Short mmCIF file of C-alpha atoms in Angstrom, two decimals:
data_model
loop_
_atom_site.label_atom_id
_atom_site.label_comp_id
_atom_site.label_asym_id
_atom_site.label_seq_id
_atom_site.Cartn_x
_atom_site.Cartn_y
_atom_site.Cartn_z
CA MET A 1 20.12 -29.81 9.08
CA ARG A 2 17.64 -28.24 7.43
CA TRP A 3 16.17 -29.19 4.70
CA PRO A 4 14.92 -27.06 1.70
CA TRP A 5 11.53 -29.22 1.57
CA ALA A 6 10.25 -29.16 4.75
CA LEU A 7 7.46 -29.24 6.24
CA PRO A 8 6.70 -25.12 7.56
CA SER A 9 6.16 -24.06 10.96
CA ALA A 10 3.28 -24.31 13.20
CA ARG A 11 4.49 -20.60 14.03
CA ALA A 12 4.25 -20.39 9.94
CA PHE A 13 1.22 -21.45 9.28
CA ARG A 14 -0.62 -19.24 12.36
CA LEU A 15 1.06 -16.00 10.64
CA LEU A 16 -0.35 -17.91 7.59
CA GLY A 17 -3.77 -17.45 8.99
CA LEU A 18 -4.11 -14.72 10.63
CA GLY A 19 -3.08 -12.95 7.50
CA VAL A 20 -5.91 -14.76 6.20
CA ALA A 21 -8.00 -13.83 9.15
CA ALA A 22 -7.12 -10.01 8.06
CA VAL A 23 -8.17 -10.20 4.81
CA LEU A 24 -11.58 -11.31 4.63
CA ALA A 25 -11.81 -8.64 7.73
CA VAL A 26 -11.11 -6.53 5.09
CA PHE A 27 -13.19 -8.04 2.97
CA LEU A 28 -16.23 -8.09 5.53
CA VAL A 29 -15.77 -4.55 6.27
CA GLY A 30 -15.82 -3.42 2.94
CA LEU A 31 -18.98 -5.43 1.56
CA VAL A 32 -20.64 -3.98 5.36
CA THR A 33 -19.39 -0.74 3.95
CA TYR A 34 -20.09 -0.91 -0.21
CA SER A 35 -23.51 -1.94 1.05
CA SER A 36 -24.42 0.12 3.80
CA VAL A 37 -23.75 3.45 0.92
CA GLU A 38 -25.55 1.96 -2.07
CA LEU A 39 -28.80 1.12 0.44
CA ALA A 40 -28.25 4.17 1.17
CA ARG A 41 -28.49 5.13 -2.00
CA PHE A 42 -31.26 3.09 -3.31
CA GLU A 43 -33.57 4.31 -0.63
CA ARG A 44 -32.64 8.43 -0.94
CA VAL A 45 -34.31 7.55 -4.74
CA GLU A 46 -37.10 5.42 -3.43
CA GLY A 47 -37.86 8.28 -0.75
CA ARG A 48 -37.55 10.34 -3.37
CA ARG A 49 -40.07 7.92 -5.89
CA ALA A 50 -42.68 8.20 -3.47
CA THR A 51 -43.52 11.39 -2.63
CA TYR A 52 -45.95 12.69 -4.32
CA VAL A 53 -48.02 15.56 -5.60
CA TYR A 54 -51.74 15.95 -5.69
CA ALA A 55 -54.04 17.89 -7.73
CA ALA A 56 -56.28 20.06 -5.24
CA PRO A 57 -59.35 18.04 -4.02
CA GLN A 58 -62.24 18.70 -7.34
CA ALA A 59 -64.88 20.63 -5.38
CA LEU A 60 -68.21 19.93 -6.37
CA VAL A 61 -70.54 22.90 -5.54
CA PRO A 62 -72.91 24.73 -7.75
CA GLY A 63 -73.03 26.75 -10.26
CA VAL A 64 -69.59 24.81 -11.46
CA HIS A 65 -69.11 23.61 -15.05
CA LEU A 66 -69.39 19.99 -15.38
CA ARG A 67 -66.52 20.15 -19.17
CA ARG A 68 -64.44 22.93 -17.50
CA VAL A 69 -63.54 20.37 -14.62
CA ASP A 70 -63.75 17.90 -16.71
CA LEU A 71 -65.76 15.91 -13.77
CA MET A 72 -65.87 12.27 -16.46
CA GLY A 73 -62.44 12.84 -16.98
CA THR A 74 -61.47 13.35 -13.47
CA LEU A 75 -63.32 10.12 -12.36
CA ALA A 76 -61.98 7.97 -15.46
CA ARG A 77 -58.36 8.93 -13.85
CA LEU A 78 -59.28 7.95 -10.60
CA LYS A 79 -60.61 4.91 -11.78
CA TYR A 80 -63.80 5.29 -10.54
CA VAL A 81 -66.76 2.54 -12.74
CA GLU A 82 -69.72 3.08 -14.28
CA SER A 83 -72.80 1.36 -12.75
CA ARG A 84 -75.94 0.36 -14.53
CA GLY A 85 -77.29 0.71 -11.71
CA ALA A 86 -77.34 3.00 -8.54
CA PRO A 87 -74.10 3.14 -7.35
CA THR A 88 -74.24 0.54 -4.46
CA ALA A 89 -70.03 0.54 -3.91
CA PRO A 90 -67.33 3.60 -3.39
CA GLY A 91 -65.09 4.36 -6.98
CA GLN A 92 -69.07 4.16 -8.93
CA TYR A 93 -70.66 6.89 -10.41
CA ARG A 94 -74.06 6.43 -12.84
CA ARG A 95 -75.64 9.48 -15.22
CA THR A 96 -79.71 9.70 -15.47
CA GLY A 97 -81.11 12.46 -17.68
CA ASN A 98 -79.88 15.41 -15.18
CA ALA A 99 -78.02 13.99 -12.51
CA TRP A 100 -75.12 11.64 -11.44
CA ASP A 101 -74.86 9.99 -8.75
CA ILE A 102 -70.98 8.66 -7.42
CA HIS A 103 -70.11 7.13 -4.64
CA LEU A 104 -67.27 8.65 -3.43
CA ARG A 105 -63.67 7.37 -1.68
CA GLY A 106 -63.90 10.10 0.52
CA SER A 107 -60.27 11.85 1.53
CA ALA A 108 -58.38 14.10 4.13
CA GLY A 109 -60.86 12.58 7.05
CA VAL A 110 -64.38 11.90 4.96
CA GLY A 111 -65.14 8.27 4.64
CA ALA A 112 -66.83 7.36 1.39
CA ARG A 113 -70.46 7.91 0.65
CA ARG A 114 -72.88 8.60 -1.78
CA VAL A 115 -74.45 11.65 -3.34
CA ARG A 116 -75.71 13.14 -5.85
CA VAL A 117 -75.34 16.43 -8.20
CA GLU A 118 -78.05 17.37 -9.67
CA VAL A 119 -77.27 19.42 -13.22
CA ARG A 120 -79.14 21.32 -15.58
CA ASP A 121 -77.84 22.68 -19.13
CA GLU A 122 -74.39 21.44 -17.80
CA ARG A 123 -73.91 23.32 -14.44
CA ILE A 124 -74.18 21.93 -11.05
CA THR A 125 -77.24 23.40 -9.74
CA ARG A 126 -78.02 21.32 -7.12
CA VAL A 127 -75.39 18.35 -3.87
CA THR A 128 -77.19 16.82 -2.50
CA ARG A 129 -77.26 13.34 0.17
CA ASP A 130 -79.65 10.93 0.56
CA GLY A 131 -82.13 13.04 -0.16
CA SER A 132 -81.03 16.36 1.51
CA ASP A 133 -78.79 18.84 0.32
CA VAL A 134 -75.31 19.05 1.48
CA GLY A 135 -74.61 22.27 -0.70
CA ALA A 136 -71.27 20.64 -1.92
CA ALA A 137 -69.02 17.49 -2.30
CA THR A 138 -65.27 16.95 -3.10
CA ILE A 139 -63.88 14.97 -5.10
CA GLU A 140 -60.53 12.75 -4.24
CA PRO A 141 -57.54 14.37 -5.69
CA GLU A 142 -55.01 13.06 -8.04
CA VAL A 143 -51.76 12.52 -8.05
CA LEU A 144 -50.05 15.46 -10.94
CA THR A 145 -46.01 13.82 -10.24
CA SER A 146 -43.53 12.12 -7.92
CA ALA A 147 -40.79 14.35 -6.04
CA ASP A 148 -38.74 11.60 -8.59
CA ASP A 149 -39.76 14.05 -11.84
CA ARG A 150 -36.57 15.12 -13.60
CA PRO A 151 -36.80 17.65 -16.76
CA GLY A 152 -37.19 16.06 -20.51
CA GLU A 153 -39.54 13.41 -19.14
CA ASP A 154 -43.17 12.16 -20.52
CA HIS A 155 -43.92 10.93 -16.98
CA ARG A 156 -47.14 10.60 -14.58
CA PRO A 157 -46.40 8.30 -11.94
CA VAL A 158 -49.64 5.49 -10.75
CA ARG A 159 -50.45 3.83 -7.30
CA LEU A 160 -49.32 -0.13 -7.95
CA ALA A 161 -53.69 -0.51 -7.25
CA GLU A 162 -54.17 1.62 -10.37
CA VAL A 163 -52.51 -0.43 -13.05
CA PRO A 164 -54.60 -3.05 -14.92
CA LEU A 165 -54.61 -6.87 -13.74
CA VAL A 166 -53.54 -7.12 -17.33
CA LEU A 167 -50.74 -4.78 -17.62
CA LEU A 168 -48.51 -6.42 -14.18
CA ASN A 169 -49.27 -10.29 -15.74
CA ALA A 170 -48.18 -8.67 -19.31
CA VAL A 171 -44.82 -7.31 -17.93
CA LEU A 172 -44.49 -10.25 -15.53
CA ALA A 173 -44.65 -12.30 -18.18
CA ALA A 174 -42.48 -10.62 -20.64
CA GLU A 175 -39.45 -9.44 -18.07
CA ASP A 176 -39.94 -12.05 -15.18
CA HIS A 177 -42.56 -14.87 -14.34
CA ARG A 178 -41.27 -16.03 -11.55
CA PHE A 179 -41.37 -12.20 -10.04
CA PHE A 180 -42.63 -13.57 -6.71
CA GLU A 181 -41.14 -17.05 -6.05
CA HIS A 182 -37.12 -15.65 -6.33
CA SER A 183 -35.76 -13.59 -3.80
CA GLY A 184 -33.73 -11.00 -6.33
CA VAL A 185 -31.77 -13.04 -8.36
CA ASP A 186 -33.29 -16.12 -9.78
CA ALA A 187 -31.25 -19.04 -10.99
CA ARG A 188 -32.96 -20.68 -13.12
CA GLY A 189 -33.78 -17.98 -14.86
CA LEU A 190 -30.27 -17.41 -15.76
CA LEU A 191 -29.04 -20.96 -16.89
CA ARG A 192 -32.36 -20.80 -18.39
CA ALA A 193 -30.73 -17.75 -20.71
CA ALA A 194 -27.27 -18.91 -20.41
CA TRP A 195 -28.52 -22.19 -22.58
CA THR A 196 -30.97 -20.16 -24.62
CA ASN A 197 -28.20 -18.37 -25.84
CA LEU A 198 -25.66 -20.39 -26.56
CA ARG A 199 -28.75 -22.75 -28.89
CA ALA A 200 -28.89 -18.65 -31.11
CA GLY A 201 -25.50 -18.61 -30.92
CA ARG A 202 -25.86 -15.50 -29.55
CA VAL A 203 -28.17 -12.87 -27.10
CA MET A 204 -31.20 -13.25 -27.01
CA GLN A 205 -32.35 -13.56 -22.99
CA GLY A 206 -30.97 -11.97 -19.95
CA GLY A 207 -31.94 -13.24 -17.78
CA SER A 208 -31.94 -10.35 -15.14
CA THR A 209 -34.79 -10.51 -12.55
CA ILE A 210 -36.98 -7.65 -12.59
CA THR A 211 -35.60 -6.80 -9.23
CA GLN A 212 -31.81 -6.85 -10.82
CA GLN A 213 -32.86 -4.18 -13.24
CA LEU A 214 -34.59 -1.50 -11.24
CA ILE A 215 -30.84 -1.93 -9.65
CA LYS A 216 -29.63 -1.21 -12.99
CA ASN A 217 -31.16 1.90 -13.74
CA ARG A 218 -30.81 3.23 -9.74
CA LEU A 219 -27.89 2.19 -8.99
CA VAL A 220 -24.75 0.29 -11.45
CA GLY A 221 -25.84 1.69 -15.11
CA PRO A 222 -26.48 -0.47 -18.21
CA ARG A 223 -21.88 -0.56 -18.79
CA ARG A 224 -21.62 -4.35 -19.43
CA THR A 225 -18.74 -6.58 -16.88
CA TYR A 226 -18.52 -9.20 -14.83
CA VAL A 227 -18.25 -7.06 -11.63
CA ARG A 228 -21.84 -5.19 -12.16
CA LYS A 229 -23.89 -8.22 -13.23
CA LEU A 230 -22.31 -9.02 -9.42
CA ARG A 231 -22.90 -6.03 -8.29
CA GLU A 232 -26.44 -5.55 -9.19
CA ALA A 233 -27.39 -9.08 -7.75
CA TRP A 234 -25.41 -8.97 -4.44
CA LEU A 235 -27.60 -5.62 -4.58
CA ALA A 236 -31.15 -6.91 -5.79
CA THR A 237 -30.80 -9.72 -2.54
CA LEU A 238 -30.73 -6.85 -0.20
CA VAL A 239 -33.28 -4.55 -1.78
CA GLU A 240 -35.46 -7.71 -1.38
CA TRP A 241 -34.69 -8.53 2.28
CA ARG A 242 -35.12 -4.72 3.07
CA TYR A 243 -38.82 -3.82 0.34
CA SER A 244 -41.89 -5.81 0.07
CA LYS A 245 -42.42 -7.61 -3.23
CA PRO A 246 -45.17 -4.87 -3.84
CA GLN A 247 -43.14 -1.53 -3.49
CA ILE A 248 -40.50 -3.14 -5.79
CA LEU A 249 -42.15 -3.58 -7.97
CA GLU A 250 -44.80 -0.20 -7.86
CA ALA A 251 -41.21 1.65 -8.54
CA TYR A 252 -40.15 -0.49 -11.02
CA LEU A 253 -43.45 0.18 -13.22
CA ASN A 254 -42.80 3.98 -12.41
CA GLU A 255 -39.31 3.79 -13.62
CA ILE A 256 -38.41 1.55 -16.67
CA TYR A 257 -37.60 3.86 -20.31
CA LEU A 258 -40.53 3.51 -23.14
CA GLY A 259 -39.16 5.28 -25.31
CA GLN A 260 -40.01 9.24 -27.07
CA ARG A 261 -42.23 11.62 -27.65
CA GLY A 262 -41.23 14.44 -29.38
CA GLY A 263 -38.44 16.34 -27.42
CA LEU A 264 -39.37 13.55 -24.23
CA ALA A 265 -38.23 10.73 -22.50
CA VAL A 266 -41.36 8.28 -21.79
CA ARG A 267 -40.50 7.17 -18.21
CA GLY A 268 -43.21 5.09 -17.10
CA VAL A 269 -46.73 2.84 -17.23
CA GLY A 270 -48.70 5.75 -16.91
CA ALA A 271 -46.95 8.41 -19.18
CA ALA A 272 -47.03 5.36 -20.89
CA ALA A 273 -51.08 4.76 -21.65
CA GLY A 274 -50.90 8.62 -22.50
CA ALA A 275 -48.06 8.94 -24.55
CA TYR A 276 -49.25 5.94 -27.26
CA PHE A 277 -52.87 4.74 -26.79
CA ARG A 278 -54.34 8.70 -25.22
CA LYS A 279 -56.05 6.63 -22.81
CA GLU A 280 -55.58 6.51 -18.88
CA ILE A 281 -53.03 3.09 -17.57
CA HIS A 282 -56.51 1.53 -16.55
CA GLN A 283 -58.02 1.49 -19.99
CA LEU A 284 -55.30 -0.73 -21.04
CA THR A 285 -56.58 -3.79 -23.19
CA ALA A 286 -54.42 -7.02 -23.14
CA ALA A 287 -53.12 -5.99 -26.32
CA GLU A 288 -52.42 -2.41 -25.18
CA ALA A 289 -50.32 -4.43 -22.84
CA ALA A 290 -49.21 -6.43 -24.13
CA LEU A 291 -47.74 -4.23 -27.05
CA LEU A 292 -46.07 -1.82 -23.10
CA ALA A 293 -44.45 -4.20 -21.76
CA GLY A 294 -42.52 -6.20 -25.32
CA MET A 295 -41.21 -1.93 -25.35
CA VAL A 296 -38.97 -2.16 -22.17
CA ARG A 297 -36.68 -4.25 -24.25
CA ALA A 298 -35.92 -2.18 -26.37
CA PRO A 299 -38.36 0.57 -26.53
CA ASN A 300 -37.21 2.79 -29.41
CA SER A 301 -37.12 -0.52 -31.86
CA TYR A 302 -40.45 -1.92 -30.73
CA SER A 303 -42.86 1.44 -30.41
CA PRO A 304 -45.34 0.95 -32.32
CA ALA A 305 -44.31 5.12 -33.61
CA VAL A 306 -41.44 3.81 -35.07
CA ASN A 307 -42.57 0.29 -36.70
CA PRO A 308 -45.92 -1.14 -35.80
CA GLU A 309 -45.24 -4.18 -38.06
CA ARG A 310 -41.59 -5.46 -35.44
CA ALA A 311 -44.25 -3.81 -32.61
CA ARG A 312 -47.45 -6.17 -33.50
CA ALA A 313 -44.54 -9.32 -33.35
CA ARG A 314 -42.75 -8.20 -30.52
CA ARG A 315 -46.33 -7.90 -28.69
CA ASP A 316 -47.91 -11.24 -30.44
CA VAL A 317 -45.06 -13.85 -28.62
CA ILE A 318 -45.31 -11.33 -25.73
CA LEU A 319 -49.65 -12.28 -25.63
CA THR A 320 -48.58 -15.97 -26.49
CA ARG A 321 -46.12 -16.31 -23.38
CA MET A 322 -50.16 -14.89 -21.01
CA ARG A 323 -51.46 -17.12 -22.26
CA ASP A 324 -48.78 -19.96 -21.86
CA LEU A 325 -48.48 -18.88 -18.28
CA GLY A 326 -52.28 -19.41 -18.25
CA SER A 327 -52.47 -15.30 -17.90
CA LEU A 328 -54.67 -15.39 -20.51
CA SER A 329 -57.48 -17.38 -21.83
CA ALA A 330 -57.43 -18.97 -26.08
CA ALA A 331 -59.99 -16.89 -26.60
CA ASN A 332 -58.75 -13.57 -25.20
CA TRP A 333 -55.53 -14.84 -27.21
CA GLU A 334 -56.47 -14.71 -29.54
CA ALA A 335 -59.05 -11.54 -30.08
CA ALA A 336 -56.15 -9.64 -28.86
CA ARG A 337 -53.97 -11.05 -31.36
CA ALA A 338 -56.16 -9.73 -34.10
CA ARG A 339 -55.97 -6.15 -32.78
CA PRO A 340 -54.32 -3.69 -34.86
CA VAL A 341 -51.39 -1.87 -34.05
CA ARG A 342 -52.58 1.48 -33.59
#
């Protein structure tokens, strides 16, 4: 007689084990397939973003009008630095009377070299190198746009090397100061954000890393659900495995939404520097960098064009955070806080 409470047979255990194994196999196949598809989507976007469109190299030849070709502006956008003495390193220049001494960085197989551009009535009359006439010289081309540009946007892509350290520190302080320490998901940051939100009784911090924010913008969308957060965390881990930290940070800085300029959406820190301050990105001050970094969380709420006082309060929070993290000295913190929002 078989009692109803008798233990399952060995065959039943084997069948159960096979069923569990089958479910796990299906789950793993689905996870691998999903991960491959999403990573391929991310790579396609990254490929377009990293494809830059350049302007034609600026030629310096006799007869060219300097103001018409905007030589000063070109050098500024390419991050050339004016030196007091003769330029000694690529990326430096000096103006003296009727001449410009420029230490070109070189491009298209031409190495770095120093040239002198002689000028009369704002027109180039002669181009020399070490006292010998070379006829002409060429400045390296500027980045105009990328293949990822979209209609209705003010977007000016920048290389990570062009972004000043003060802006990098401001963004990291505002959004993810442990960016170079975690692997896509920051468990400490999530716990800290949860505790802060619990004490405040409302959402004060998000806890998402820069990589997670990039995944949200590119792949999963802004809808707030637990499933989306799990997808975001998993894909962030994959992207961190596939790409380097500098690549991820450069992509993030070029893709973040930073408000509106008229009918155009301002995308990326390069466009934001021009839209809000009429500056090239390398010309930003600590106060301006902190203001842009503060806008990332809520661009239109903290926009200096919409609400200068609120933008200033948010800017000062970021400046204090930078000081506390050691990326801004006390003296520079005081000076930056004293700057008005324009």
